[in-house]
Amino acid sequence: MMPRSLAMEAERHAQLAPLDTPAGEAPPSRARPGSAALFAAVLVLGVVAYANALGGAFVFDDVIHIRDNPLVRDLSRVASLDGLRAYPHRWLAYLTFALNYRTGGLAPAGYHAFNVAVHLANAALVYALVLLAFRTPRLVTSTLAPRARAVAFVAAALFVAHPLQTQAVTYVVQRMTSLAALFYLSSVLSFLRWRLAEPGGARARWYAATIALALLGMKTKEIAFTLPFAILLAELALFRTTRADLLRLVPVLATAVVVPATHLWTGAPLSGTLSALGALAPGQAPPGRLEYLATQLAVVVTYLFLILVPVGQNVDHDYPIHRSFLAPEVLSGAAVLLALAALGAWLAWRTRARATRPLDPAARLAAFGIGWWFLALAVESSIIPIVDVIVEHRVYLPSVGLFTAAALGIAALAAHRWEPAVAARRTIVVGAALAMGLAAAAFARNRAWASDVSIWTDSALKSPGKTRPWLNLGTALREAGRPEAAVAALRRALELDPASSYGRSQLGAVLASMGRRAEAEPELRAALTAAPEDVEALFNYAVILWETGRRDEARTLFARFAALAPDSLQQAKRIARARAAPPADSAGPRDPPAGLR
């Protein structure tokens, strides 16, 4: 696969063309850990962190977009123009879901294994990215260059083991994020190989690969829109750029039109596409652009905190929408982000050749990492309003920049404290210790992703005042065969939002399945008053009417149900036959089942 070959190529080149040792510094110790061992250690950390992920079930949006999605079951259709029309921005991600289905049906383990493999490949790409960065003209003379492998190990180890990545890895449908990151990183690496290669056919192939991988990323998820600008940032940060170099980047930068052009082609608003997964309760709209931007100033600082202190992870954070830029949380968030941006600018400025007492050139890579953080967040954390203002998987790609900067910080501190022969080993030890602790936290976090019940139990405990976790917990408990617990969760959701038609519908369905028709009927009636086309409430209410002798009313509702959901009608007939109660005609069964599941 491309990521693995890129990482291997970077390693091979590093071995064939060792980095220059700056004058006055002793050659690196022959006893330092080898690249193969460090690379293997990164992969082992990833395997350990996600060893318990393969047994997880489909949860949340996995159900709609994978398990119950008929298109995913037709590989030839997904691979055709029909599939591209259906998923114009995320076509490649859905193609991989269809491939998973072709090879293993709906067994979740195969889907999880694919996600973990993508995550390990991304860690390999982070490792290779750091190695290649130290071979660029700006960094090759750095005092940290001889210890590039140690820095690469720490960056990749932190990336692969951090528990904040679990939502992009263990949550199957968020393969869209990790797979887009794979193409994103691969394209940047191809660009570096092109810039470092000698003139010739191989160099042209790396350039073509840069563009091809960028296009693949943009057909996986919209976050790849910023990829051309990340390549421009790498050019300016790592190379001595001429006007001719910038002109050669024009075709790469031109790929930035793909995402907006696709939106113009489909006619869908960008915020609507980005909100397609994980939307809030029906009828709830995203905030306005300025409100969203104000909120994101606080949200991005929350992301930073979760990277530094990964506690309180939650699939559904109860986060306030900030209506004013003068709110204390917004002002403090803006101050933190401004300070981080200023640090990146200062690091870049102080590495200029004409700077007074210039910093080590490796500071340019740290500045690049900070710039990467802001750039990779730009699509989802700026002025494009999305219903869910904070979602942990959005940090997956941006975190590459911060983990690279953190690895450089650890290596710089080690270089300041110990002799060169010792500093690399100490860098590796510190990085490995941090990564092992993070891997243990990721392993623990993956337990929450084991099932819908476990992830929504976790979320309801952490967001007790938010409706959606309780609604989804009640639905999950109902499907798990725990009706009494489901009733309690759904009643709690309705206490928080009495107008929730979905909550009324679900509560009515659970009560009806328990034979508590007198309690179920008013809930279903209220659900239909608020949402007349709720087919589940319609069916279950019709069943209650039928079973309580009001068959004329029931027939009318069954007819509406059949018109609104013919596929569900066939499901209802199958349930009725399974219960030895064959339907009389399309208007409704003689003895319909007690609930539509």
CSV table of C-alpha atoms in Angstrom, one decimal, residues 3-307:
chain,number,residue,atom,x,y,z
A,3,PRO,CA,1.7,4.7,3.0
A,4,ARG,CA,3.9,1.7,3.8
A,5,SER,CA,5.9,2.1,0.6
A,6,LEU,CA,6.5,5.7,1.4
A,7,ALA,CA,7.6,5.0,4.9
A,8,MET,CA,10.0,2.3,3.6
A,9,GLU,CA,11.3,4.5,0.9
A,10,ALA,CA,12.0,7.2,3.5
A,11,GLU,CA,13.9,4.7,5.6
A,12,ARG,CA,15.8,3.3,2.7
A,13,HIS,CA,16.9,6.8,1.6
A,14,ALA,CA,17.9,7.8,5.1
A,15,GLN,CA,20.1,4.7,5.4
A,16,LEU,CA,21.7,5.1,2.0
A,17,ALA,CA,22.3,8.9,2.4
A,18,PRO,CA,23.0,9.5,6.1
A,19,LEU,CA,22.3,13.0,7.4
A,20,ASP,CA,25.3,15.3,7.7
A,21,THR,CA,26.7,15.7,11.2
A,22,PRO,CA,27.2,19.4,12.0
A,23,ALA,CA,30.8,20.5,12.5
A,24,GLY,CA,32.0,20.2,16.0
A,25,GLU,CA,29.6,17.5,17.0
A,26,ALA,CA,30.6,13.9,17.5
A,27,PRO,CA,29.0,11.4,15.2
A,28,PRO,CA,26.0,9.7,16.6
A,29,SER,CA,26.6,6.6,18.7
A,30,ARG,CA,26.5,3.3,17.0
A,31,ALA,CA,24.6,2.0,20.0
A,32,ARG,CA,21.5,4.0,19.3
A,33,PRO,CA,18.4,2.0,18.5
A,34,GLY,CA,18.0,1.1,14.9
A,35,SER,CA,15.3,2.5,12.7
A,36,ALA,CA,13.7,-1.0,12.2
A,37,ALA,CA,13.3,-1.4,15.9
A,38,LEU,CA,11.9,2.1,16.4
A,39,PHE,CA,9.5,1.7,13.5
A,40,ALA,CA,8.4,-1.7,14.9
A,41,ALA,CA,7.9,-0.2,18.3
A,42,VAL,CA,5.5,2.4,16.9
A,43,LEU,CA,3.4,-0.3,15.3
A,44,VAL,CA,3.4,-2.4,18.5
A,45,LEU,CA,2.2,0.6,20.5
A,46,GLY,CA,-0.7,1.0,18.0
A,47,VAL,CA,-1.6,-2.7,18.1
A,48,VAL,CA,-1.6,-2.6,21.9
A,49,ALA,CA,-3.7,0.5,22.1
A,50,TYR,CA,-6.4,-1.0,19.8
A,51,ALA,CA,-6.1,-4.6,20.7
A,52,ASN,CA,-9.6,-4.6,22.1
A,53,ALA,CA,-11.1,-2.5,19.3
A,54,LEU,CA,-11.8,-5.4,16.9
A,55,GLY,CA,-14.6,-6.8,19.1
A,56,GLY,CA,-16.6,-3.5,19.0
A,57,ALA,CA,-20.1,-3.3,17.5
A,58,PHE,CA,-21.5,-0.8,15.0
A,59,VAL,CA,-22.5,2.3,17.0
A,60,PHE,CA,-24.3,5.6,16.4
A,61,ASP,CA,-24.0,6.6,12.7
A,62,ASP,CA,-22.4,3.2,11.8
A,63,VAL,CA,-25.9,1.8,11.8
A,64,ILE,CA,-27.3,4.3,9.3
A,65,HIS,CA,-24.3,4.7,7.0
A,66,ILE,CA,-23.0,1.1,7.0
A,67,ARG,CA,-25.1,-1.6,8.7
A,68,ASP,CA,-28.5,-0.4,7.3
A,69,ASN,CA,-27.2,1.2,4.1
A,70,PRO,CA,-28.3,-0.8,1.1
A,71,LEU,CA,-25.9,1.0,-1.2
A,72,VAL,CA,-22.9,-0.3,0.8
A,73,ARG,CA,-24.0,-3.9,-0.1
A,74,ASP,CA,-23.6,-3.2,-3.8
A,75,LEU,CA,-19.9,-2.8,-4.6
A,76,SER,CA,-20.4,-2.4,-8.3
A,77,ARG,CA,-22.9,0.4,-7.8
A,78,VAL,CA,-20.8,2.2,-5.2
A,79,ALA,CA,-17.8,1.9,-7.6
A,80,SER,CA,-19.9,3.4,-10.5
A,81,LEU,CA,-21.0,6.9,-11.3
A,82,ASP,CA,-24.1,6.3,-9.1
A,83,GLY,CA,-21.9,5.9,-6.1
A,84,LEU,CA,-20.0,9.1,-6.9
A,85,ARG,CA,-23.3,11.0,-7.3
A,86,ALA,CA,-24.6,9.6,-4.0
A,87,TYR,CA,-21.4,10.5,-2.0
A,88,PRO,CA,-19.5,13.1,-4.1
A,89,HIS,CA,-17.2,14.2,-1.3
A,90,ARG,CA,-16.8,10.9,0.6
A,91,TRP,CA,-17.0,8.4,-2.2
A,92,LEU,CA,-13.7,6.6,-1.5
A,93,ALA,CA,-14.7,6.1,2.1
A,94,TYR,CA,-18.0,4.5,1.1
A,95,LEU,CA,-16.1,2.4,-1.5
A,96,THR,CA,-14.0,0.9,1.3
A,97,PHE,CA,-17.2,0.2,3.3
A,98,ALA,CA,-18.5,-1.7,0.3
A,99,LEU,CA,-15.2,-3.6,-0.1
A,100,ASN,CA,-15.5,-4.5,3.6
A,101,TYR,CA,-19.0,-5.8,3.0
A,102,ARG,CA,-18.0,-7.8,0.0
A,103,THR,CA,-15.2,-9.6,1.9
A,104,GLY,CA,-16.9,-10.0,5.3
A,105,GLY,CA,-20.5,-9.0,5.2
A,106,LEU,CA,-21.7,-7.1,8.2
A,107,ALA,CA,-19.3,-8.6,10.7
A,108,PRO,CA,-17.9,-5.5,12.5
A,109,ALA,CA,-14.4,-7.0,13.1
A,110,GLY,CA,-13.4,-6.6,9.5
A,111,TYR,CA,-14.4,-3.0,9.5
A,112,HIS,CA,-12.5,-2.3,12.7
A,113,ALA,CA,-9.4,-4.1,11.4
A,114,PHE,CA,-9.4,-1.9,8.3
A,115,ASN,CA,-9.6,1.2,10.5
A,116,VAL,CA,-6.8,0.1,12.8
A,117,ALA,CA,-4.6,-0.7,9.7
A,118,VAL,CA,-5.2,2.8,8.3
A,119,HIS,CA,-4.3,4.3,11.7
A,120,LEU,CA,-1.0,2.2,11.8
A,121,ALA,CA,-0.3,3.3,8.2
A,122,ASN,CA,-0.8,7.0,9.3
A,123,ALA,CA,1.6,6.5,12.1
A,124,ALA,CA,4.2,5.2,9.6
A,125,LEU,CA,3.6,8.2,7.5
A,126,VAL,CA,4.2,10.6,10.5
A,127,TYR,CA,7.5,8.7,11.1
A,128,ALA,CA,8.5,9.1,7.5
A,129,LEU,CA,7.4,12.8,7.4
A,130,VAL,CA,9.8,13.7,10.2
A,131,LEU,CA,12.7,11.8,8.7
A,132,LEU,CA,12.2,13.5,5.3
A,133,ALA,CA,11.8,16.9,6.9
A,134,PHE,CA,15.3,16.6,8.4
A,135,ARG,CA,16.7,16.0,5.0
A,136,THR,CA,15.4,19.2,3.6
A,137,PRO,CA,17.8,22.2,3.0
A,138,ARG,CA,16.5,24.2,5.9
A,139,LEU,CA,16.8,21.4,8.5
A,140,VAL,CA,19.8,19.3,7.3
A,141,THR,CA,22.2,21.3,9.4
A,142,SER,CA,20.2,21.1,12.6
A,143,THR,CA,22.0,19.7,15.6
A,144,LEU,CA,18.9,17.5,16.0
A,145,ALA,CA,19.3,16.0,12.5
A,146,PRO,CA,21.5,13.1,13.6
A,147,ARG,CA,18.8,12.3,16.0
A,148,ALA,CA,16.0,12.5,13.4
A,149,ARG,CA,15.0,8.9,14.0
A,150,ALA,CA,14.4,9.6,17.7
A,151,VAL,CA,12.3,12.6,16.9
A,152,ALA,CA,10.4,10.6,14.3
A,153,PHE,CA,9.7,7.8,16.8
A,154,VAL,CA,8.4,10.1,19.5
A,155,ALA,CA,6.1,12.0,17.1
A,156,ALA,CA,4.7,8.8,15.6
A,157,ALA,CA,4.4,7.1,19.0
A,158,LEU,CA,2.4,9.9,20.5
A,159,PHE,CA,0.2,10.0,17.4
A,160,VAL,CA,-0.5,6.3,17.3
A,161,ALA,CA,-1.1,5.9,21.0
A,162,HIS,CA,-3.0,9.0,22.1
A,163,PRO,CA,-6.6,8.2,23.3
A,164,LEU,CA,-8.1,11.2,21.6
A,165,GLN,CA,-7.6,9.4,18.3
A,166,THR,CA,-10.0,6.6,19.3
A,167,GLN,CA,-13.0,8.3,17.9
A,168,ALA,CA,-11.4,8.5,14.4
A,169,VAL,CA,-10.3,4.9,14.6
A,170,THR,CA,-12.7,2.8,16.7
A,171,TYR,CA,-15.8,4.6,15.5
A,172,VAL,CA,-16.1,2.8,12.1
A,173,VAL,CA,-17.8,5.5,10.1
A,174,GLN,CA,-15.1,8.0,11.0
A,175,ARG,CA,-12.8,6.1,8.7
A,176,MET,CA,-13.7,9.1,6.6
A,177,THR,CA,-11.4,11.2,8.7
A,178,SER,CA,-8.5,8.7,9.1
A,179,LEU,CA,-8.5,7.7,5.5
A,180,ALA,CA,-8.5,11.3,4.3
A,181,ALA,CA,-5.6,11.8,6.7
A,182,LEU,CA,-3.8,8.9,5.0
A,183,PHE,CA,-4.1,10.5,1.6
A,184,TYR,CA,-3.2,13.9,3.0
A,185,LEU,CA,0.0,12.7,4.7
A,186,SER,CA,0.9,10.5,1.7
A,187,SER,CA,0.6,13.6,-0.6
A,188,VAL,CA,2.8,15.7,1.6
A,189,LEU,CA,5.4,12.9,1.7
A,190,SER,CA,5.3,12.6,-2.1
A,191,PHE,CA,5.8,16.3,-2.3
A,192,LEU,CA,8.9,16.1,-0.1
A,193,ARG,CA,10.3,13.2,-2.1
A,194,TRP,CA,9.7,15.2,-5.3
A,195,ARG,CA,11.6,18.2,-3.9
A,196,LEU,CA,14.5,16.0,-2.6
A,197,ALA,CA,14.8,13.8,-5.7
A,198,GLU,CA,17.3,14.3,-8.5
A,199,PRO,CA,16.0,15.4,-11.9
A,200,GLY,CA,14.6,12.5,-13.9
A,201,GLY,CA,11.7,10.1,-14.3
A,202,ALA,CA,11.4,9.2,-10.7
A,203,ARG,CA,11.0,12.9,-9.8
A,204,ALA,CA,8.2,13.3,-12.2
A,205,ARG,CA,6.4,10.3,-10.8
A,206,TRP,CA,6.6,11.8,-7.2
A,207,TYR,CA,5.1,15.0,-8.5
A,208,ALA,CA,2.2,13.1,-10.2
A,209,ALA,CA,1.7,11.1,-7.0
A,210,THR,CA,1.4,14.3,-5.0
A,211,ILE,CA,-1.5,15.5,-7.2
A,212,ALA,CA,-3.2,12.1,-7.5
A,213,LEU,CA,-3.1,11.5,-3.7
A,214,ALA,CA,-4.5,15.0,-3.1
A,215,LEU,CA,-7.4,14.3,-5.4
A,216,LEU,CA,-8.1,11.0,-3.6
A,217,GLY,CA,-8.1,12.7,-0.3
A,218,MET,CA,-10.6,15.3,-1.5
A,219,LYS,CA,-12.9,12.4,-2.6
A,220,THR,CA,-12.7,10.9,0.9
A,221,LYS,CA,-13.6,13.9,3.1
A,222,GLU,CA,-13.7,17.7,2.7
A,223,ILE,CA,-10.9,18.3,5.3
A,224,ALA,CA,-8.5,17.5,2.4
A,225,PHE,CA,-9.4,21.0,1.0
A,226,THR,CA,-6.5,22.4,3.0
A,227,LEU,CA,-3.9,19.9,1.6
A,228,PRO,CA,-2.5,22.1,-1.2
A,229,PHE,CA,-1.9,24.9,1.4
A,230,ALA,CA,-0.2,22.4,3.7
A,231,ILE,CA,2.2,21.6,0.8
A,232,LEU,CA,2.8,25.3,0.3
A,233,LEU,CA,3.5,25.7,4.0
A,234,ALA,CA,6.0,22.8,3.8
A,235,GLU,CA,7.7,24.4,0.8
A,236,LEU,CA,8.1,27.7,2.6
A,237,ALA,CA,9.1,26.2,6.0
A,238,LEU,CA,11.5,23.5,4.8
A,239,PHE,CA,13.0,24.7,1.5
A,240,ARG,CA,14.8,27.8,0.2
A,241,THR,CA,12.0,28.8,-2.2
A,242,THR,CA,12.4,30.6,-5.5
A,243,ARG,CA,9.8,32.0,-7.8
A,244,ALA,CA,10.3,29.0,-10.1
A,245,ASP,CA,9.6,26.7,-7.2
A,246,LEU,CA,6.3,28.5,-6.5
A,247,LEU,CA,5.3,28.3,-10.2
A,248,ARG,CA,5.9,24.6,-10.2
A,249,LEU,CA,3.4,24.3,-7.3
A,250,VAL,CA,0.6,25.9,-9.3
A,251,PRO,CA,-0.9,22.6,-10.4
A,252,VAL,CA,-0.8,21.3,-6.9
A,253,LEU,CA,-2.5,24.4,-5.5
A,254,ALA,CA,-5.1,24.2,-8.3
A,255,THR,CA,-6.5,21.0,-6.7
A,256,ALA,CA,-8.0,23.2,-4.0
A,257,VAL,CA,-10.9,23.9,-6.4
A,258,VAL,CA,-12.1,20.3,-6.2
A,259,VAL,CA,-14.1,20.6,-3.0
A,260,PRO,CA,-15.8,23.9,-3.7
A,261,ALA,CA,-16.4,22.8,-7.3
A,262,THR,CA,-18.1,19.6,-6.1
A,263,HIS,CA,-20.3,21.7,-3.8
A,264,LEU,CA,-21.4,23.8,-6.8
A,265,TRP,CA,-22.0,20.6,-8.8
A,266,THR,CA,-24.2,19.1,-6.1
A,267,GLY,CA,-25.8,22.3,-5.0
A,268,ALA,CA,-25.5,21.3,-1.3
A,269,PRO,CA,-24.4,23.8,1.3
A,270,LEU,CA,-21.0,23.0,2.7
A,271,SER,CA,-22.3,23.2,6.3
A,272,GLY,CA,-25.0,20.7,5.5
A,273,THR,CA,-22.5,18.2,4.0
A,274,LEU,CA,-20.2,18.5,7.0
A,275,SER,CA,-23.2,18.1,9.4
A,276,ALA,CA,-24.4,15.0,7.5
A,277,LEU,CA,-23.1,12.6,10.2
A,278,GLY,CA,-24.0,12.9,13.8
A,279,ALA,CA,-26.7,15.6,13.5
A,280,LEU,CA,-28.5,16.7,16.6
A,281,ALA,CA,-32.2,16.4,17.3
A,282,PRO,CA,-34.5,16.8,14.3
A,283,GLY,CA,-35.1,20.5,13.5
A,284,GLN,CA,-32.0,21.8,15.4
A,285,ALA,CA,-29.9,23.9,13.1
A,286,PRO,CA,-26.3,24.8,13.3
A,287,PRO,CA,-25.4,28.2,14.8
A,288,GLY,CA,-24.7,31.3,12.6
A,289,ARG,CA,-21.3,31.8,11.1
A,290,LEU,CA,-20.1,34.4,13.6
A,291,GLU,CA,-21.5,32.4,16.6
A,292,TYR,CA,-19.8,29.3,15.3
A,293,LEU,CA,-16.5,31.1,14.9
A,294,ALA,CA,-16.8,32.5,18.5
A,295,THR,CA,-17.6,29.1,19.8
A,296,GLN,CA,-14.7,27.5,18.0
A,297,LEU,CA,-12.2,29.9,19.6
A,298,ALA,CA,-13.1,28.1,22.9
A,299,VAL,CA,-13.5,24.7,21.3
A,300,VAL,CA,-10.0,24.6,19.8
A,301,VAL,CA,-8.5,25.3,23.2
A,302,THR,CA,-10.6,22.4,24.6
A,303,TYR,CA,-9.0,20.2,21.9
A,304,LEU,CA,-5.6,21.4,23.1
A,305,PHE,CA,-6.5,20.6,26.7
A,306,LEU,CA,-7.7,17.1,25.6
A,307,ILE,CA,-4.3,16.5,23.9
